[in-house]
Tab-separated table of C-alpha atoms and ligand atoms in Angstrom:
chain	number	residue	atom	x	y	z
A	1	MET	CA	-2.812	-9.565	42.776
A	2	TYR	CA	-4.532	-7.162	40.433
A	3	ASN	CA	-4.444	-4.265	42.911
A	4	ARG	CA	-0.719	-4.558	43.049
A	5	ILE	CA	-0.324	-3.946	39.359
A	6	LYS	CA	-1.252	-0.495	38.277
A	7	LEU	CA	-0.289	-0.608	34.704
A	8	ARG	CA	-1.343	0.327	31.282
A	9	VAL	CA	-0.274	-2.430	28.993
A	10	CYS	CA	-0.091	-3.002	25.333
A	11	VAL	CA	-2.423	-5.859	24.671
A	12	CYS	CA	-4.622	-5.938	21.664
A	13	VAL	CA	-8.246	-5.731	22.657
A	14	CYS	CA	-11.210	-3.955	21.290
A	15	VAL	CA	-14.608	-3.253	22.684
A	16	CYS	CA	-17.824	-3.658	20.832
A	17	GLU	CA	-21.147	-2.023	21.535
A	18	ALA	CA	-22.196	-4.507	24.166
A	19	SER	CA	-18.894	-4.020	25.980
A	20	ASN	CA	-17.925	-7.544	25.209
A	21	LEU	CA	-14.359	-8.096	24.331
A	22	CYS	CA	-13.660	-8.780	20.737
A	23	GLN	CA	-10.706	-10.979	20.074
A	24	PRO	CA	-8.835	-10.270	16.878
A	25	SER	CA	-9.121	-13.349	14.775
A	26	LEU	CA	-5.750	-13.040	13.115
A	27	PRO	CA	-3.370	-15.485	14.768
A	28	SER	CA	-0.430	-13.325	13.775
A	29	TYR	CA	-1.486	-10.754	16.305
A	30	TRP	CA	-0.939	-13.274	19.058
A	31	PRO	CA	2.537	-14.645	18.473
A	32	ASN	CA	2.446	-16.476	21.802
A	33	GLY	CA	-1.133	-17.533	21.610
A	34	ASN	CA	-4.005	-15.345	22.631
A	35	PRO	CA	-3.144	-14.029	26.104
A	36	LEU	CA	-6.821	-13.878	26.989
A	37	ARG	CA	-6.569	-17.576	27.661
A	38	TYR	CA	-4.758	-16.722	30.898
A	39	LEU	CA	-7.653	-14.717	32.233
A	40	PRO	CA	-9.507	-15.734	35.347
A	41	SER	CA	-12.986	-16.841	34.373
A	42	GLU	CA	-14.762	-13.860	35.962
A	43	LEU	CA	-12.905	-11.584	33.610
A	44	LEU	CA	-13.365	-13.615	30.476
A	45	PRO	CA	-15.624	-12.074	27.908
A	46	LYS	CA	-19.087	-13.554	27.899
A	47	THR	CA	-19.165	-13.676	24.160
A	48	THR	CA	-16.219	-14.193	21.945
A	49	HIS	CA	-16.372	-11.993	18.934
A	50	THR	CA	-13.945	-11.830	16.081
A	51	TYR	CA	-12.525	-9.016	14.067
A	52	ASP	CA	-13.750	-9.169	10.490
A	53	THR	CA	-10.779	-7.922	8.499
A	54	HIS	CA	-12.802	-7.358	5.341
A	55	GLN	CA	-15.672	-5.486	6.898
A	56	LYS	CA	-13.413	-3.885	9.507
A	57	ARG	CA	-15.990	-4.540	12.145
A	58	CYS	CA	-16.729	-6.975	14.888
A	59	SER	CA	-18.305	-9.975	13.215
A	60	GLY	CA	-20.433	-10.627	16.301
A	61	CYS	CA	-22.072	-7.314	17.059
A	62	LYS	CA	-21.247	-5.637	13.711
A	63	VAL	CA	-19.834	-2.577	15.378
A	64	PRO	CA	-16.890	-1.030	13.583
A	65	VAL	CA	-14.019	-1.728	15.891
A	66	PHE	CA	-11.024	-0.858	13.836
A	67	ASN	CA	-10.388	2.403	15.629
A	68	ARG	CA	-10.222	0.624	18.901
A	69	PHE	CA	-8.297	-2.289	17.549
A	70	LYS	CA	-4.870	-1.937	18.990
A	71	LEU	CA	-1.782	-3.891	18.231
A	72	ASN	CA	0.473	-4.894	20.996
A	73	TYR	CA	3.423	-2.624	20.740
A	74	ILE	CA	5.738	-4.888	22.634
A	75	SER	CA	6.702	-8.182	21.118
A	76	LEU	CA	4.461	-10.645	22.859
A	77	SER	CA	7.072	-13.308	22.428
A	78	LYS	CA	9.549	-11.149	24.291
A	79	VAL	CA	7.400	-10.110	27.203
A	80	PRO	CA	7.218	-13.493	28.893
A	81	ASP	CA	11.004	-13.618	28.903
A	82	LEU	CA	11.058	-10.357	30.746
A	83	LEU	CA	8.240	-10.872	33.174
A	84	SER	CA	6.994	-13.761	35.169
A	85	SER	CA	3.962	-15.310	33.577
A	86	THR	CA	1.852	-14.542	36.667
A	87	MET	CA	2.606	-10.885	36.353
A	88	TRP	CA	1.929	-11.043	32.658
A	89	CYS	CA	-1.458	-12.625	33.295
A	90	GLY	CA	-2.116	-9.913	35.825
A	91	ARG	CA	-1.296	-7.251	33.300
A	92	VAL	CA	-3.669	-8.691	30.776
A	93	ALA	CA	-6.385	-9.026	33.348
A	94	LEU	CA	-5.949	-5.494	34.544
A	95	ARG	CA	-6.073	-4.118	31.039
A	96	VAL	CA	-9.180	-6.110	30.345
A	97	ALA	CA	-10.774	-4.902	33.548
A	98	LEU	CA	-10.050	-1.334	32.577
A	99	GLN	CA	-11.475	-1.893	29.150
A	100	ARG	CA	-14.692	-3.204	30.616
A	101	ILE	CA	-15.238	-0.192	32.812
A	102	ALA	CA	-14.520	2.418	30.252
A	103	VAL	CA	-13.091	2.633	26.814
A	104	VAL	CA	-9.737	4.199	27.412
A	105	PRO	CA	-8.590	6.208	24.400
A	106	LEU	CA	-6.090	3.792	23.004
A	107	ASN	CA	-3.704	6.412	21.775
A	108	SER	CA	-3.213	7.337	25.399
A	109	LEU	CA	-1.452	4.025	25.923
A	110	SER	CA	2.272	4.295	26.012
A	111	ILE	CA	4.669	1.757	24.685
A	112	THR	CA	6.470	1.157	27.920
A	113	GLY	CA	4.070	2.890	30.280
A	114	GLY	CA	3.938	1.234	33.673
A	115	LEU	CA	6.435	-1.501	33.023
A	116	PRO	CA	8.908	-2.196	35.808
A	117	GLY	CA	12.127	-0.197	35.693
A	118	ALA	CA	14.306	-2.978	34.292
A	119	VAL	CA	11.888	-3.698	31.504
A	120	GLN	CA	11.492	-0.027	30.738
A	121	ARG	CA	15.231	0.310	30.516
A	122	GLU	CA	15.502	-2.686	28.226
A	123	MET	CA	12.661	-1.443	26.033
A	124	SER	CA	13.949	2.086	25.871
A	125	SER	CA	17.343	0.934	24.627
A	126	LEU	CA	15.730	-0.612	21.543
A	127	PRO	CA	15.740	1.459	18.338
A	128	ARG	CA	12.561	3.487	17.960
A	129	VAL	CA	10.517	3.054	14.818
A	130	TYR	CA	7.532	5.044	13.614
A	131	ILE	CA	5.140	3.433	11.114
A	132	THR	CA	3.014	5.925	9.232
A	133	ARG	CA	0.134	3.530	8.541
A	134	GLN	CA	-1.529	0.416	9.908
A	135	ILE	CA	0.350	-1.765	7.434
A	136	PRO	CA	-0.795	-5.363	6.730
A	137	PRO	CA	-0.217	-7.865	9.559
A	138	GLU	CA	2.770	-9.734	8.092
A	139	GLY	CA	5.082	-6.754	8.495
A	140	LEU	CA	3.860	-5.840	11.959
A	141	LYS	CA	4.324	-9.426	13.051
A	142	ILE	CA	7.918	-9.446	11.831
A	143	LEU	CA	8.725	-6.229	13.661
A	144	SER	CA	6.873	-7.307	16.761
A	145	GLU	CA	8.473	-10.753	16.961
A	146	SER	CA	11.965	-9.518	16.166
A	147	GLY	CA	12.385	-8.093	19.636
A	148	GLN	CA	14.799	-5.676	17.975
A	149	VAL	CA	12.696	-2.550	17.858
A	150	GLN	CA	10.008	-0.677	19.713
A	151	PHE	CA	7.458	0.842	17.416
A	152	ASP	CA	4.590	3.235	17.353
A	153	LEU	CA	2.196	3.497	14.440
A	154	TRP	CA	-0.569	5.627	12.988
A	155	ASP	CA	-3.327	3.233	13.849
A	156	SER	CA	-5.495	3.583	10.773
A	157	ASP	CA	-5.497	2.514	7.168
A	158	ASP	CA	-8.387	4.751	6.223
A	159	VAL	CA	-6.800	8.158	6.471
A	160	PRO	CA	-3.135	9.075	6.236
A	161	VAL	CA	-1.422	10.408	9.313
A	162	PRO	CA	-1.894	14.204	9.390
A	163	ARG	CA	1.325	15.975	8.489
A	164	LYS	CA	1.438	17.846	11.804
A	165	GLU	CA	1.159	14.636	13.775
A	166	LEU	CA	3.721	12.939	11.553
A	167	LEU	CA	6.226	15.723	12.152
A	168	GLN	CA	5.709	15.271	15.894
A	169	LYS	CA	5.857	11.486	15.850
A	170	VAL	CA	9.088	11.190	13.900
A	171	LYS	CA	11.062	13.257	16.400
A	172	GLY	CA	14.089	11.269	17.476
A	173	VAL	CA	13.144	7.995	15.760
A	174	ASP	CA	15.836	5.648	14.499
A	175	ALA	CA	13.831	4.316	11.600
A	176	LEU	CA	10.669	5.000	9.704
A	177	VAL	CA	8.256	2.823	7.729
A	178	CYS	CA	6.157	4.843	5.308
A	179	VAL	CA	3.737	4.370	2.445
A	180	LEU	CA	3.405	6.403	-0.725
A	181	THR	CA	1.088	9.022	0.753
A	182	GLU	CA	3.816	10.450	2.977
A	183	LYS	CA	6.132	13.036	1.518
A	184	ILE	CA	9.565	12.349	2.941
A	185	ASP	CA	11.325	15.642	2.391
A	186	ALA	CA	13.778	17.981	4.112
A	187	GLU	CA	11.123	19.275	6.507
A	188	LEU	CA	10.288	15.779	7.707
A	189	LEU	CA	13.892	14.657	7.911
A	190	ASP	CA	14.758	17.779	9.915
A	191	ALA	CA	11.857	17.051	12.251
A	192	ALA	CA	13.103	13.482	12.713
A	193	GLY	CA	16.609	14.594	13.537
A	194	PRO	CA	19.968	12.881	13.372
A	195	ASN	CA	18.925	9.538	14.880
A	196	LEU	CA	17.064	8.597	11.713
A	197	LYS	CA	19.215	6.092	9.871
A	198	VAL	CA	16.777	3.903	7.966
A	199	LEU	CA	13.698	4.585	5.873
A	200	SER	CA	11.625	1.714	4.579
A	201	THR	CA	8.836	2.484	2.143
A	202	MET	CA	6.119	-0.058	1.493
A	203	SER	CA	6.041	0.746	-2.218
A	204	VAL	CA	7.946	0.119	-5.398
A	205	GLY	CA	7.592	3.772	-6.383
A	206	PHE	CA	9.776	6.299	-4.628
A	207	ASP	CA	8.684	9.614	-6.074
A	208	HIS	CA	7.357	10.557	-2.610
A	209	LEU	CA	10.917	10.459	-1.271
A	210	SER	CA	13.405	13.242	-1.610
A	211	LEU	CA	16.355	11.035	-2.500
A	212	GLU	CA	18.804	13.905	-2.480
A	213	GLU	CA	17.904	14.857	1.093
A	214	LEU	CA	18.083	11.237	2.202
A	215	LYS	CA	21.474	10.780	0.598
A	216	LYS	CA	22.797	13.994	2.125
A	217	ARG	CA	21.895	12.701	5.571
A	218	GLY	CA	23.267	9.198	4.971
A	219	ILE	CA	19.844	7.601	5.470
A	220	ARG	CA	19.464	4.169	3.890
A	221	VAL	CA	16.293	3.472	1.949
A	222	GLY	CA	14.467	0.191	1.478
A	223	TYR	CA	11.593	-0.309	-0.973
A	224	THR	CA	9.414	-3.171	-2.201
A	225	PRO	CA	9.919	-4.075	-5.873
A	226	ASP	CA	9.389	-7.565	-7.348
A	227	VAL	CA	6.890	-8.832	-4.796
A	228	LEU	CA	4.186	-6.747	-6.481
A	229	THR	CA	5.097	-7.402	-10.111
A	230	ASP	CA	2.522	-10.157	-10.692
A	231	SER	CA	-0.269	-8.252	-9.046
A	232	VAL	CA	0.433	-5.032	-10.985
A	233	ALA	CA	0.774	-6.889	-14.287
A	234	GLU	CA	-2.476	-8.731	-13.670
A	235	LEU	CA	-4.357	-5.514	-12.899
A	236	THR	CA	-2.857	-3.795	-15.934
A	237	VAL	CA	-4.183	-6.536	-18.190
A	238	ALA	CA	-7.583	-6.310	-16.495
A	239	LEU	CA	-7.658	-2.532	-16.979
A	240	LEU	CA	-6.543	-2.816	-20.580
A	241	LEU	CA	-9.296	-5.279	-21.449
A	242	THR	CA	-11.868	-3.337	-19.437
A	243	THR	CA	-11.022	-0.210	-21.399
A	244	SER	CA	-10.597	-1.699	-24.860
A	245	ARG	CA	-13.723	-3.883	-24.655
A	246	ARG	CA	-15.713	-1.127	-22.939
A	247	LEU	CA	-16.803	-3.265	-20.015
A	248	ILE	CA	-17.813	-0.411	-17.704
A	249	GLU	CA	-20.046	1.122	-20.382
A	250	ALA	CA	-21.465	-2.315	-21.144
A	251	THR	CA	-22.433	-3.186	-17.569
A	252	HIS	CA	-23.926	0.279	-17.168
A	253	GLU	CA	-26.059	-0.177	-20.287
A	254	ALA	CA	-27.175	-3.642	-19.163
A	255	LYS	CA	-28.174	-2.337	-15.745
A	256	THR	CA	-29.916	0.830	-16.833
A	257	GLY	CA	-32.109	-0.344	-19.682
A	258	GLY	CA	-29.829	0.593	-22.572
A	259	TRP	CA	-29.687	-3.051	-23.660
A	260	GLY	CA	-32.133	-3.183	-26.562
A	261	THR	CA	-31.855	-5.676	-29.357
A	262	TRP	CA	-28.562	-7.279	-30.293
A	263	ARG	CA	-26.866	-4.728	-32.508
A	264	THR	CA	-24.066	-5.216	-35.005
A	265	LEU	CA	-21.725	-2.416	-33.959
A	266	TRP	CA	-23.017	-1.536	-30.499
A	267	LEU	CA	-20.302	-1.362	-27.814
A	268	CYS	CA	-17.623	-2.565	-30.187
A	269	GLY	CA	-14.081	-2.144	-29.002
A	270	TYR	CA	-10.573	-3.139	-29.997
A	271	GLU	CA	-8.993	-6.554	-29.636
A	272	LEU	CA	-5.492	-7.627	-28.749
A	273	ALA	CA	-5.228	-10.288	-31.448
A	274	ASN	CA	-2.929	-9.122	-34.198
A	275	SER	CA	-2.147	-5.858	-32.401
A	276	THR	CA	1.050	-3.994	-31.554
A	277	VAL	CA	1.548	-3.340	-27.868
A	278	GLY	CA	3.892	-0.541	-26.842
A	279	ILE	CA	5.562	-0.320	-23.455
A	280	LEU	CA	6.819	3.014	-22.205
A	281	GLY	CA	9.574	2.168	-19.712
A	282	LEU	CA	10.609	-1.475	-19.890
A	283	GLY	CA	11.291	-3.011	-16.506
A	284	ARG	CA	10.133	-6.038	-14.532
A	285	ILE	CA	6.515	-4.912	-14.671
A	286	GLY	CA	6.535	-4.200	-18.409
A	287	VAL	CA	7.920	-7.669	-19.063
A	288	ALA	CA	5.309	-9.271	-16.804
A	289	ILE	CA	2.515	-7.416	-18.623
A	290	ALA	CA	3.815	-8.534	-22.028
A	291	GLU	CA	4.127	-12.148	-20.847
A	292	ARG	CA	0.467	-12.069	-19.870
A	293	LEU	CA	-0.648	-10.385	-23.100
A	294	LYS	CA	1.240	-12.710	-25.422
A	295	PRO	CA	-1.352	-15.524	-25.259
A	296	PHE	CA	-3.931	-13.037	-26.561
A	297	LYS	CA	-2.085	-13.333	-29.904
A	298	VAL	CA	-0.388	-9.931	-29.836
A	299	LYS	CA	1.535	-9.526	-33.086
A	300	LYS	CA	4.396	-7.380	-31.845
A	301	PHE	CA	5.795	-5.807	-28.697
A	302	ILE	CA	7.712	-2.541	-28.945
A	303	TYR	CA	9.180	-0.414	-26.181
A	304	THR	CA	11.069	2.723	-25.491
A	305	ASP	CA	13.231	3.731	-22.564
A	306	VAL	CA	16.250	5.941	-21.899
A	307	ALA	CA	18.322	3.234	-23.563
A	308	PRO	CA	17.695	-0.218	-25.056
A	309	ARG	CA	17.333	-2.970	-22.475
A	310	PRO	CA	18.258	-6.037	-24.528
A	311	GLU	CA	18.215	-8.551	-21.680
A	312	LEU	CA	14.680	-7.721	-20.619
A	313	ALA	CA	13.510	-7.165	-24.196
A	314	SER	CA	14.702	-10.597	-25.267
A	315	LEU	CA	12.369	-12.185	-22.704
A	316	ILE	CA	9.361	-10.886	-24.602
A	317	ASP	CA	10.883	-10.468	-28.023
A	318	ALA	CA	10.317	-6.710	-27.909
A	319	GLU	CA	11.806	-4.212	-30.324
A	320	TYR	CA	13.371	-0.950	-29.134
A	321	VAL	CA	11.840	2.075	-30.892
A	322	SER	CA	11.867	5.845	-30.522
A	323	MET	CA	9.171	7.641	-28.554
A	324	ASP	CA	7.582	8.834	-31.798
A	325	GLU	CA	7.513	5.307	-33.216
A	326	LEU	CA	6.052	4.016	-29.981
A	327	ALA	CA	3.240	6.569	-30.239
A	328	SER	CA	2.478	6.004	-33.906
A	329	GLN	CA	2.749	2.189	-33.986
A	330	SER	CA	1.094	1.137	-30.725
A	331	ASP	CA	-2.485	-0.121	-30.761
A	332	PHE	CA	-2.179	-0.361	-27.005
A	333	LEU	CA	0.293	1.860	-25.202
A	334	THR	CA	0.999	0.945	-21.610
A	335	VAL	CA	3.024	3.198	-19.330
A	336	CYS	CA	5.333	1.406	-16.914
A	337	CYS	CA	8.034	3.966	-16.180
A	338	ALA	CA	8.875	5.515	-12.811
A	339	LEU	CA	7.950	9.139	-12.185
A	340	THR	CA	11.127	11.209	-12.270
A	341	PRO	CA	11.825	14.809	-13.298
A	342	GLU	CA	12.569	13.386	-16.795
A	343	THR	CA	9.287	11.485	-17.124
A	344	LYS	CA	6.970	14.101	-15.603
A	345	ASP	CA	4.165	14.886	-18.096
A	346	ILE	CA	5.937	12.796	-20.726
A	347	CYS	CA	2.537	11.645	-22.006
A	348	ASN	CA	1.282	14.907	-23.378
A	349	LYS	CA	-0.309	16.513	-26.430
A	350	ASP	CA	2.767	15.745	-28.471
A	351	LEU	CA	2.545	12.008	-27.765
A	352	PHE	CA	-1.249	11.751	-28.048
A	353	SER	CA	-1.256	13.616	-31.379
A	354	LYS	CA	0.980	10.911	-32.866
A	355	MET	CA	-1.176	8.026	-31.652
A	356	LYS	CA	-3.764	6.272	-33.817
A	357	ASN	CA	-7.360	7.242	-33.151
A	358	THR	CA	-8.065	3.553	-32.562
A	359	SER	CA	-5.443	3.174	-29.847
A	360	ILE	CA	-5.858	2.594	-26.145
A	361	PHE	CA	-3.687	4.308	-23.520
A	362	ILE	CA	-3.074	2.587	-20.175
A	363	ASN	CA	-1.256	3.965	-17.136
A	364	THR	CA	-0.551	1.968	-13.978
A	365	SER	CA	2.684	3.736	-13.024
A	366	ARG	CA	2.197	7.247	-11.624
A	367	GLY	CA	-0.306	9.953	-12.524
A	368	GLY	CA	2.454	12.532	-12.820
A	369	VAL	CA	3.746	11.052	-16.078
A	370	VAL	CA	0.551	12.175	-17.824
A	371	ASP	CA	-0.578	15.685	-18.638
A	372	GLN	CA	-4.218	15.124	-17.729
A	373	GLU	CA	-5.527	18.171	-19.579
A	374	ASP	CA	-3.901	16.930	-22.761
A	375	LEU	CA	-5.281	13.460	-22.140
A	376	TYR	CA	-8.784	14.866	-21.662
A	377	GLU	CA	-8.436	16.699	-24.951
A	378	ALA	CA	-7.186	13.589	-26.775
A	379	LEU	CA	-10.036	11.459	-25.400
A	380	SER	CA	-12.840	13.935	-25.904
A	381	SER	CA	-11.749	14.866	-29.419
A	382	GLY	CA	-11.408	11.248	-30.510
A	383	GLN	CA	-7.661	11.610	-31.029
A	384	ILE	CA	-7.307	8.307	-29.170
A	385	ALA	CA	-9.971	5.672	-28.534
A	386	GLY	CA	-9.748	5.202	-24.801
A	387	ALA	CA	-7.683	5.385	-21.640
A	388	GLY	CA	-7.440	3.269	-18.527
A	389	LEU	CA	-5.836	4.926	-15.530
A	390	ASP	CA	-5.017	3.389	-12.171
A	391	VAL	CA	-3.126	6.498	-11.101
A	392	THR	CA	-3.937	10.185	-11.319
A	393	VAL	CA	-2.960	13.586	-10.010
A	394	PRO	CA	-4.159	14.214	-7.408
A	395	GLU	CA	-5.173	11.033	-5.626
A	396	PRO	CA	-7.978	10.690	-4.970
A	397	LEU	CA	-9.068	12.396	-8.176
A	398	PRO	CA	-11.972	14.709	-7.278
A	399	THR	CA	-15.253	13.230	-8.477
A	400	SER	CA	-15.903	16.514	-10.304
A	401	HIS	CA	-12.822	16.018	-12.488
A	402	PRO	CA	-13.612	16.240	-16.250
A	403	LEU	CA	-11.990	12.851	-16.915
A	404	PHE	CA	-14.826	11.246	-14.949
A	405	THR	CA	-17.334	12.596	-17.475
A	406	LEU	CA	-15.857	10.575	-20.325
A	407	ASN	CA	-17.229	7.171	-21.255
A	408	ASN	CA	-13.949	6.227	-22.875
A	409	CYS	CA	-11.908	6.777	-19.734
A	410	VAL	CA	-11.773	4.082	-17.025
A	411	ILE	CA	-10.379	5.295	-13.724
A	412	LEU	CA	-9.367	3.013	-10.869
A	413	PRO	CA	-8.349	4.194	-7.392
A	414	HIS	CA	-4.659	3.142	-7.450
A	415	ILE	CA	-5.194	-0.566	-6.792
A	416	ALA	CA	-2.610	-2.209	-9.045
A	417	SER	CA	-0.821	-4.033	-6.221
A	418	ALA	CA	-3.964	-4.517	-4.147
A	419	SER	CA	-4.157	-8.256	-3.585
A	420	TYR	CA	-4.012	-9.639	-0.050
A	421	SER	CA	-0.932	-11.734	-0.726
A	422	THR	CA	0.966	-8.917	-2.434
A	423	ARG	CA	0.168	-6.278	0.150
A	424	ASN	CA	1.256	-8.676	2.905
A	425	ALA	CA	4.436	-9.490	1.002
A	426	MET	CA	5.143	-5.771	0.610
A	427	SER	CA	4.541	-5.245	4.318
A	428	ALA	CA	6.879	-8.127	5.218
A	429	LEU	CA	9.578	-6.902	2.847
A	430	ALA	CA	9.342	-3.384	4.252
A	431	ALA	CA	9.736	-4.770	7.786
A	432	ASN	CA	12.683	-6.989	6.853
A	433	ASN	CA	14.398	-4.157	4.963
A	434	LEU	CA	14.063	-1.997	8.038
A	435	LEU	CA	15.441	-4.587	10.469
A	436	LEU	CA	18.407	-5.352	8.209
A	437	GLY	CA	19.075	-1.653	7.731
A	438	LEU	CA	19.082	-1.066	11.463
A	439	LYS	CA	21.564	-3.926	11.896
A	440	GLY	CA	23.836	-2.309	9.332
A	441	GLN	CA	23.362	-5.220	6.933
A	442	PRO	CA	22.417	-5.062	3.241
A	443	MET	CA	18.672	-4.787	2.848
A	444	ILE	CA	16.781	-7.286	0.686
A	445	LYS	CA	15.730	-4.431	-1.600
A	446	GLU	CA	17.628	-1.216	-1.111
A	447	LEU	CA	17.682	1.886	-3.271
A	448	LYS	CA	21.113	2.895	-4.450
A	449	LEU	CA	21.313	6.571	-3.573
B	501	LIG	O1	2.014	2.301	-6.505
B	501	LIG	C1	2.405	1.471	-5.758
B	501	LIG	C2	3.753	1.325	-5.334
B	501	LIG	O2	4.584	2.185	-5.646
B	501	LIG	O3	4.056	0.339	-4.664
């Protein structure tokens, strides 16, 4: 039977050092159950290893397998409808046999390569989607099980797809899923061509998208607000406390012998109790941050924005103030606005010079809203007491950057929404936005262009 079937198929397998087959442990990758169960015993792996999603390596033989870890491109739930189960078993077996002889470069696999004509025709009539990143499993599962699309993806989460490859891969696609590292501009949209109708970004921010170009071409855009609000608010509070109570300095001192006797003013910081917290850009995230800070006995919340936002403000009893008042009154100033041409470098010398020298500046929105040279000056001169940044320009911030030399500056690598549940929810929302967009239906979260 196996000789008859000369196919490359799209089953998820990976090979560890000992050439045993590692089975991905995530059930979502096997919507119809792990197809390896169909294998004849002589082809079954001797050892069953699992994919350790945290370590990104085979948990059995400890070999990093993520590069060889391939998702099935075809919906596994759809394939059995198209093929007889015997043939399907044969396909799996053949793929496994090939894998055991030699590691075939997985990117040489084609989506429909080798499938019988009818199946190829059916597959090729499905809208084509390119995904610029190995996004979390929830989203891939939704796309895979929908049976509505065929997709190809940049099979890594560790490095972004190179621009040249991206420009190649988007040619002729009907829809695109991207993350915030991909600049979606005229060049990319031209490379994609007129088939592109839907863009779904797995992010709440959209400063990486050229909205004007997208609008001009009638491309609909989905994004992922709300599902990340809790995670971002939580991280903002953590960063604020880490900065104001000098936790990084403190752990460093404890670890490196700086911890002498108990001292009366050593490592003192600033507390939230009785403080005024200012929010620059009041939206869902600003409200969620304030709700979390309130139990710390904050005295007053103030905010500024392009205009008062009474409905949101009433949720946290926040007072609308001017930018100058925000700067001069805030003990803690947290930036929550989107990066737009209007907000670029809005946190600059002018703002810092009006802040108290006991105040703490926090930014979890986008690095572009801060003039980093001015911030360095304000921190190193003692104009402000400290800063906590989850976002910078560029990202990653080079380790030689002057901000890294300052004890009163805490820098995180853009992790505000980085919880497993939130990243999966973002992935799922991005997938659902895309499918709805392709069907011509309203997306769950769509940008008004
Ligand atoms: O920064 C993260 C996002 O925009 O989702």
